[in-house]
Short mmCIF file of C-alpha atoms and ligand atoms in Angstrom, two decimals:
data_model
loop_
_atom_site.label_atom_id
_atom_site.label_comp_id
_atom_site.label_asym_id
_atom_site.label_seq_id
_atom_site.Cartn_x
_atom_site.Cartn_y
_atom_site.Cartn_z
CA MET A 1 -7.91 -11.31 -18.92
CA SER A 2 -10.45 -12.87 -16.86
CA ALA A 3 -13.67 -11.66 -15.91
CA THR A 4 -14.05 -12.45 -12.90
CA ALA A 5 -12.98 -10.31 -9.57
CA ASP A 6 -10.37 -12.27 -8.08
CA VAL A 7 -8.11 -9.69 -6.64
CA CYS A 8 -7.83 -8.90 -3.41
CA VAL A 9 -6.63 -5.98 -1.71
CA VAL A 10 -4.97 -5.86 1.14
CA ILE A 11 -4.55 -2.35 2.96
CA PRO A 12 -2.38 -1.67 6.40
CA ALA A 13 -3.85 1.23 7.74
CA ALA A 14 -2.58 0.07 11.43
CA GLY A 15 0.18 2.63 11.48
CA LEU A 16 -0.18 5.31 14.46
CA GLY A 17 1.56 8.04 12.16
CA GLU A 18 4.23 8.75 14.27
CA ARG A 19 6.01 10.81 11.61
CA LEU A 20 2.79 12.96 11.18
CA GLY A 21 2.32 13.69 14.95
CA LEU A 22 -1.50 13.67 14.94
CA ALA A 23 -3.73 12.56 17.46
CA GLN A 24 -5.15 10.19 14.98
CA PRO A 25 -3.92 6.95 13.34
CA LYS A 26 -2.33 8.35 9.90
CA ALA A 27 -5.14 5.92 8.02
CA PHE A 28 -7.94 8.22 9.93
CA VAL A 29 -6.38 11.99 9.25
CA GLY A 30 -8.29 13.80 6.47
CA VAL A 31 -6.88 15.69 3.07
CA ASN A 32 -9.90 17.88 1.69
CA ASN A 33 -12.74 15.96 4.16
CA TRP A 34 -11.39 12.83 3.14
CA SER A 35 -9.29 10.42 5.27
CA LEU A 36 -6.71 8.47 3.88
CA LEU A 37 -7.98 5.38 4.12
CA SER A 38 -11.35 6.55 2.00
CA LEU A 39 -8.92 8.02 -0.80
CA THR A 40 -7.50 5.00 -0.77
CA ILE A 41 -10.49 2.50 -0.98
CA LYS A 42 -11.54 5.11 -4.16
CA ARG A 43 -8.88 4.23 -6.21
CA VAL A 44 -8.76 1.04 -4.95
CA LEU A 45 -13.07 0.86 -6.28
CA GLU A 46 -11.63 1.80 -9.59
CA ILE A 47 -9.94 -1.02 -10.30
CA GLN A 48 -12.19 -3.78 -11.90
CA ARG A 49 -11.09 -7.22 -10.62
CA VAL A 50 -10.86 -5.98 -7.55
CA GLY A 51 -14.11 -8.63 -6.05
CA HIS A 52 -12.02 -8.36 -1.86
CA LEU A 53 -10.79 -5.78 0.53
CA ILE A 54 -8.79 -6.59 3.39
CA ILE A 55 -8.66 -3.73 5.49
CA ALA A 56 -6.31 -3.74 8.50
CA VAL A 57 -6.76 -0.63 11.32
CA PRO A 58 -5.96 -0.40 15.16
CA ALA A 59 -8.42 -2.59 17.34
CA ASP A 60 -10.40 -0.07 18.46
CA PHE A 61 -11.06 2.09 15.15
CA LYS A 62 -12.88 -1.05 13.26
CA ASN A 63 -16.18 0.53 13.72
CA GLU A 64 -14.81 4.30 12.83
CA ALA A 65 -13.25 2.36 9.86
CA LEU A 66 -16.78 0.76 8.82
CA ASP A 67 -18.21 4.18 8.31
CA HIS A 68 -15.31 5.52 5.95
CA ILE A 69 -15.26 2.65 4.08
CA ASP A 70 -18.70 2.93 3.88
CA ARG A 71 -17.69 5.98 2.53
CA ALA A 72 -15.72 5.85 -0.55
CA MET A 73 -18.43 2.51 -1.55
CA ARG A 74 -21.44 5.47 -1.93
CA GLU A 75 -18.90 7.41 -2.93
CA SER A 76 -17.50 4.89 -5.90
CA ASN A 77 -20.83 3.49 -6.07
CA LYS A 78 -19.40 0.34 -6.18
CA LYS A 79 -19.54 -2.41 -3.24
CA ILE A 80 -17.79 -5.50 -2.77
CA PRO A 81 -17.10 -7.68 0.33
CA VAL A 82 -14.91 -5.82 2.50
CA ASP A 83 -12.56 -7.43 6.02
CA VAL A 84 -11.38 -4.97 8.43
CA VAL A 85 -9.30 -6.59 10.51
CA ALA A 86 -6.67 -5.70 14.19
CA GLY A 87 -3.47 -4.53 12.58
CA GLY A 88 -0.77 -5.66 14.92
CA ILE A 89 2.56 -3.44 16.08
CA THR A 90 4.41 -4.06 13.54
CA ARG A 91 3.05 -3.49 9.28
CA THR A 92 4.15 -7.11 8.98
CA GLU A 93 1.83 -8.12 11.83
CA SER A 94 -0.48 -6.04 9.98
CA VAL A 95 -0.33 -7.98 6.79
CA LYS A 96 -0.07 -11.08 8.52
CA ASN A 97 -3.37 -10.22 10.51
CA SER A 98 -5.48 -9.62 7.04
CA LEU A 99 -4.22 -12.89 5.55
CA LEU A 100 -6.04 -14.56 8.12
CA ALA A 101 -9.20 -12.95 6.09
CA LEU A 102 -8.82 -15.07 2.44
CA ASP A 103 -10.94 -16.26 1.02
CA GLN A 104 -10.20 -19.37 -2.07
CA LEU A 105 -11.83 -16.78 -4.81
CA ASP A 106 -9.10 -14.51 -4.64
CA SER A 107 -6.49 -15.01 -7.48
CA TYR A 108 -3.70 -12.86 -6.87
CA VAL A 109 -3.12 -10.80 -2.90
CA LEU A 110 -2.06 -7.32 -3.61
CA VAL A 111 -1.23 -5.41 -0.17
CA HIS A 112 -0.87 -1.22 -0.60
CA ASP A 113 -0.61 1.16 1.97
CA ALA A 114 -3.30 3.33 3.10
CA ALA A 115 -0.71 6.19 3.03
CA ARG A 116 -0.37 6.01 -0.65
CA PRO A 117 -3.69 7.51 -2.36
CA PHE A 118 -3.22 8.54 -4.46
CA VAL A 119 -1.78 5.83 -6.93
CA PRO A 120 -2.95 5.49 -10.25
CA ALA A 121 -5.04 3.03 -11.43
CA GLU A 122 -2.64 2.10 -13.99
CA VAL A 123 0.21 1.00 -11.96
CA PHE A 124 -2.76 -2.20 -9.94
CA ASN A 125 -3.53 -2.89 -13.50
CA SER A 126 -0.20 -2.98 -14.49
CA VAL A 127 0.61 -5.19 -11.53
CA ILE A 128 -1.90 -7.59 -12.21
CA ASN A 129 -1.39 -7.89 -16.23
CA LYS A 130 2.83 -9.14 -14.33
CA LEU A 131 0.47 -12.02 -12.77
CA ASP A 132 -1.44 -12.48 -15.35
CA GLN A 133 1.92 -13.05 -16.88
CA GLY A 134 2.45 -16.13 -14.28
CA VAL A 135 5.27 -13.83 -12.23
CA LYS A 136 4.46 -14.78 -8.70
CA VAL A 137 5.55 -11.94 -7.13
CA VAL A 138 5.80 -7.87 -8.50
CA VAL A 139 6.64 -4.39 -7.41
CA PRO A 140 6.21 -1.27 -8.44
CA VAL A 141 9.74 1.42 -8.75
CA ILE A 142 10.94 4.41 -9.35
CA PRO A 143 13.98 5.37 -10.12
CA VAL A 144 16.17 7.10 -7.14
CA SER A 145 17.12 11.13 -7.75
CA ASP A 146 19.04 11.72 -5.23
CA THR A 147 22.47 10.00 -5.12
CA ILE A 148 22.55 7.38 -1.77
CA LYS A 149 25.83 6.83 0.80
CA THR A 150 25.41 4.59 3.17
CA VAL A 151 26.68 6.68 6.40
CA ASN A 152 27.90 5.02 10.14
CA GLU A 153 26.85 6.08 13.63
CA LYS A 154 29.27 9.12 13.84
CA ASP A 155 27.50 10.32 10.81
CA GLU A 156 29.85 9.71 8.74
CA VAL A 157 30.09 8.26 5.17
CA ILE A 158 31.31 5.12 4.25
CA ASN A 159 30.40 4.90 0.37
CA THR A 160 28.15 6.06 -2.42
CA LEU A 161 26.31 3.30 -3.98
CA ASP A 162 25.39 2.79 -7.46
CA ARG A 163 22.46 5.02 -8.23
CA SER A 164 21.69 3.17 -11.43
CA GLN A 165 21.35 0.13 -9.77
CA LEU A 166 18.99 1.91 -7.14
CA LYS A 167 15.32 1.69 -7.11
CA ALA A 168 12.58 3.61 -4.63
CA VAL A 169 9.55 1.03 -3.53
CA GLN A 170 6.49 1.60 -3.27
CA THR A 171 3.17 -0.62 -3.17
CA PRO A 172 0.83 -1.96 -4.60
CA GLN A 173 2.95 -5.03 -4.67
CA GLY A 174 0.97 -8.14 -5.87
CA PHE A 175 1.56 -11.93 -5.39
CA ALA A 176 -0.26 -14.91 -6.12
CA ARG A 177 -2.26 -16.04 -3.40
CA ASP A 178 -0.60 -19.10 -2.31
CA VAL A 179 2.97 -17.59 -2.61
CA LEU A 180 2.20 -14.72 0.27
CA SER A 181 0.10 -16.47 2.76
CA GLU A 182 3.66 -18.98 2.80
CA ILE A 183 5.41 -16.07 3.27
CA TYR A 184 4.44 -15.28 5.79
CA ALA A 185 2.96 -18.26 7.19
CA THR A 186 7.01 -18.78 8.55
CA SER A 187 7.25 -18.98 12.24
CA ASN A 188 9.45 -15.94 12.65
CA LEU A 189 8.31 -13.93 10.75
CA LYS A 190 11.56 -11.05 10.51
CA PRO A 191 9.37 -7.84 10.50
CA THR A 192 10.22 -5.68 7.45
CA THR A 193 9.41 -2.78 5.34
CA ASP A 194 7.48 -4.33 2.14
CA ASP A 195 6.26 -7.39 1.70
CA ALA A 196 8.05 -8.09 -1.03
CA GLY A 197 11.43 -8.23 1.35
CA LEU A 198 10.44 -11.56 2.98
CA ALA A 199 9.55 -12.98 -0.93
CA GLU A 200 13.48 -12.06 -1.25
CA ILE A 201 14.01 -13.62 2.23
CA ALA A 202 12.38 -16.56 1.10
CA GLY A 203 14.55 -17.08 -2.36
CA ILE A 204 11.27 -16.45 -4.48
CA ASN A 205 12.61 -13.66 -7.36
CA VAL A 206 10.47 -10.41 -7.69
CA SER A 207 9.59 -9.38 -10.31
CA THR A 208 8.86 -5.62 -11.08
CA ILE A 209 6.93 -2.38 -12.98
CA ASN A 210 7.11 1.21 -13.37
CA GLY A 211 5.42 2.79 -10.52
CA SER A 212 3.72 6.26 -10.08
CA VAL A 213 5.89 9.79 -8.47
CA GLU A 214 1.73 10.17 -7.51
CA SER A 215 2.45 6.77 -5.61
CA PHE A 216 3.80 9.27 -3.08
CA LYS A 217 3.82 7.71 0.73
CA ILE A 218 2.58 10.53 3.10
CA THR A 219 4.95 10.36 6.13
CA THR A 220 6.06 13.51 7.55
CA PRO A 221 3.29 16.34 7.74
CA PHE A 222 5.48 18.03 4.22
CA ASP A 223 3.77 15.43 2.30
CA LEU A 224 0.48 15.93 3.90
CA GLU A 225 0.86 19.32 2.44
CA MET A 226 1.67 18.21 -0.61
CA ALA A 227 -1.46 16.02 -0.98
CA THR A 228 -3.59 18.70 0.12
CA SER A 229 -2.01 20.66 -2.73
CA PHE A 230 -2.18 17.83 -5.51
CA MET A 231 -5.30 17.12 -4.67
CA ASN A 232 -6.64 20.49 -5.34
CA ARG A 233 -4.79 20.85 -8.62
CA LYS A 234 -6.72 17.55 -9.66
CA GLN A 235 -10.07 18.58 -9.17
CA ASN A 236 -9.34 21.48 -11.06
CA GLY A 237 -8.30 19.28 -13.63
CA LYS A 238 -5.10 19.89 -14.07
N1 LIG B 1 0.31 -0.39 9.15
C1 LIG B 1 0.43 -1.14 9.33
N2 LIG B 1 0.16 -1.24 10.93
C2 LIG B 1 1.30 -0.53 11.45
C3 LIG B 1 2.71 -0.53 10.54
C4 LIG B 1 2.28 0.47 9.95
O1 LIG B 1 -0.72 -1.14 8.84
N3 LIG B 1 2.11 -1.96 12.44
C5 LIG B 1 0.50 0.76 7.41
C6 LIG B 1 0.45 2.21 8.12
O2 LIG B 1 -0.88 2.12 8.47
C7 LIG B 1 0.89 3.12 6.98
C8 LIG B 1 1.57 1.52 5.92
O3 LIG B 1 1.58 0.06 6.64
O4 LIG B 1 -0.69 2.63 4.90
C9 LIG B 1 3.40 2.04 5.76
O5 LIG B 1 3.42 2.30 6.89
P1 LIG B 1 4.09 3.76 7.51
O6 LIG B 1 4.08 4.51 6.57
O7 LIG B 1 5.73 3.77 8.18
O8 LIG B 1 2.74 4.33 9.11
P2 LIG B 1 2.66 4.10 9.55
O9 LIG B 1 3.93 2.99 10.50
O10 LIG B 1 1.07 5.00 10.50
O11 LIG B 1 3.62 5.90 10.12
P3 LIG B 1 5.13 6.13 11.46
O12 LIG B 1 5.48 5.16 10.59
O13 LIG B 1 4.66 7.26 10.84
O14 LIG B 1 4.35 5.67 12.93
MG1 LIG B 2 6.08 3.02 10.79
#
């Protein structure tokens, strides 16, 4: 493993959190007095290979974001270069804007949602190990526990999908830097809900590693309650 800090982490944090329904954008919502953004940054700073952060936030939250970044870095006792950029209307646009801040030193880019603050460090390291093996795109996945059916616009079931072939996809999604830049450079960029979706459209192979239930995405008020109890349980060493 290379000793250089050649991994850049892009954190899309520019969503409004409509399903959460609070006054601030979701990344600025607090759990036990820490915003999702600062919790996510603290976790990312634990990863040795990470030497650069690019964070996309709503345009009018750039200054506020700097405070959250400072606080996370002080708490972690680690300072690395950070670029704060204005996000776009869709997650895809926010990531595209972020990639303009990439540096020549960034060999790999890991895109990780601010909305998944409890991702274990091992998941980051597994993604990086896979990229070290020469894989160009890698995503963390977990098995799906519910039965998944497709349903039509009349709310009627069309069919049941074969669960053994289904996986739920998480972040951080890892890319060789040039591959990520290329898939986002296309002129008719299609908004996708994850980054690897663009690699699939471009016909690039996407590998998987084991994700974690702890990487759950905070989307609804119930998820925020879960986040609070999860954090309290961890703080009590359980
Ligand atoms: N995101 C972003 N820019 C957008 C939309 C989303 O950077 N225009 C980010 C969010 O901040 C979040 C991640 O992408 O960290 C995953 O998106 P999601 O969970 O859908 O968050 P929101 O879009 O904020 O939530 P909602 O869809 O409920 O409005
Ligand atoms: Mg969204």
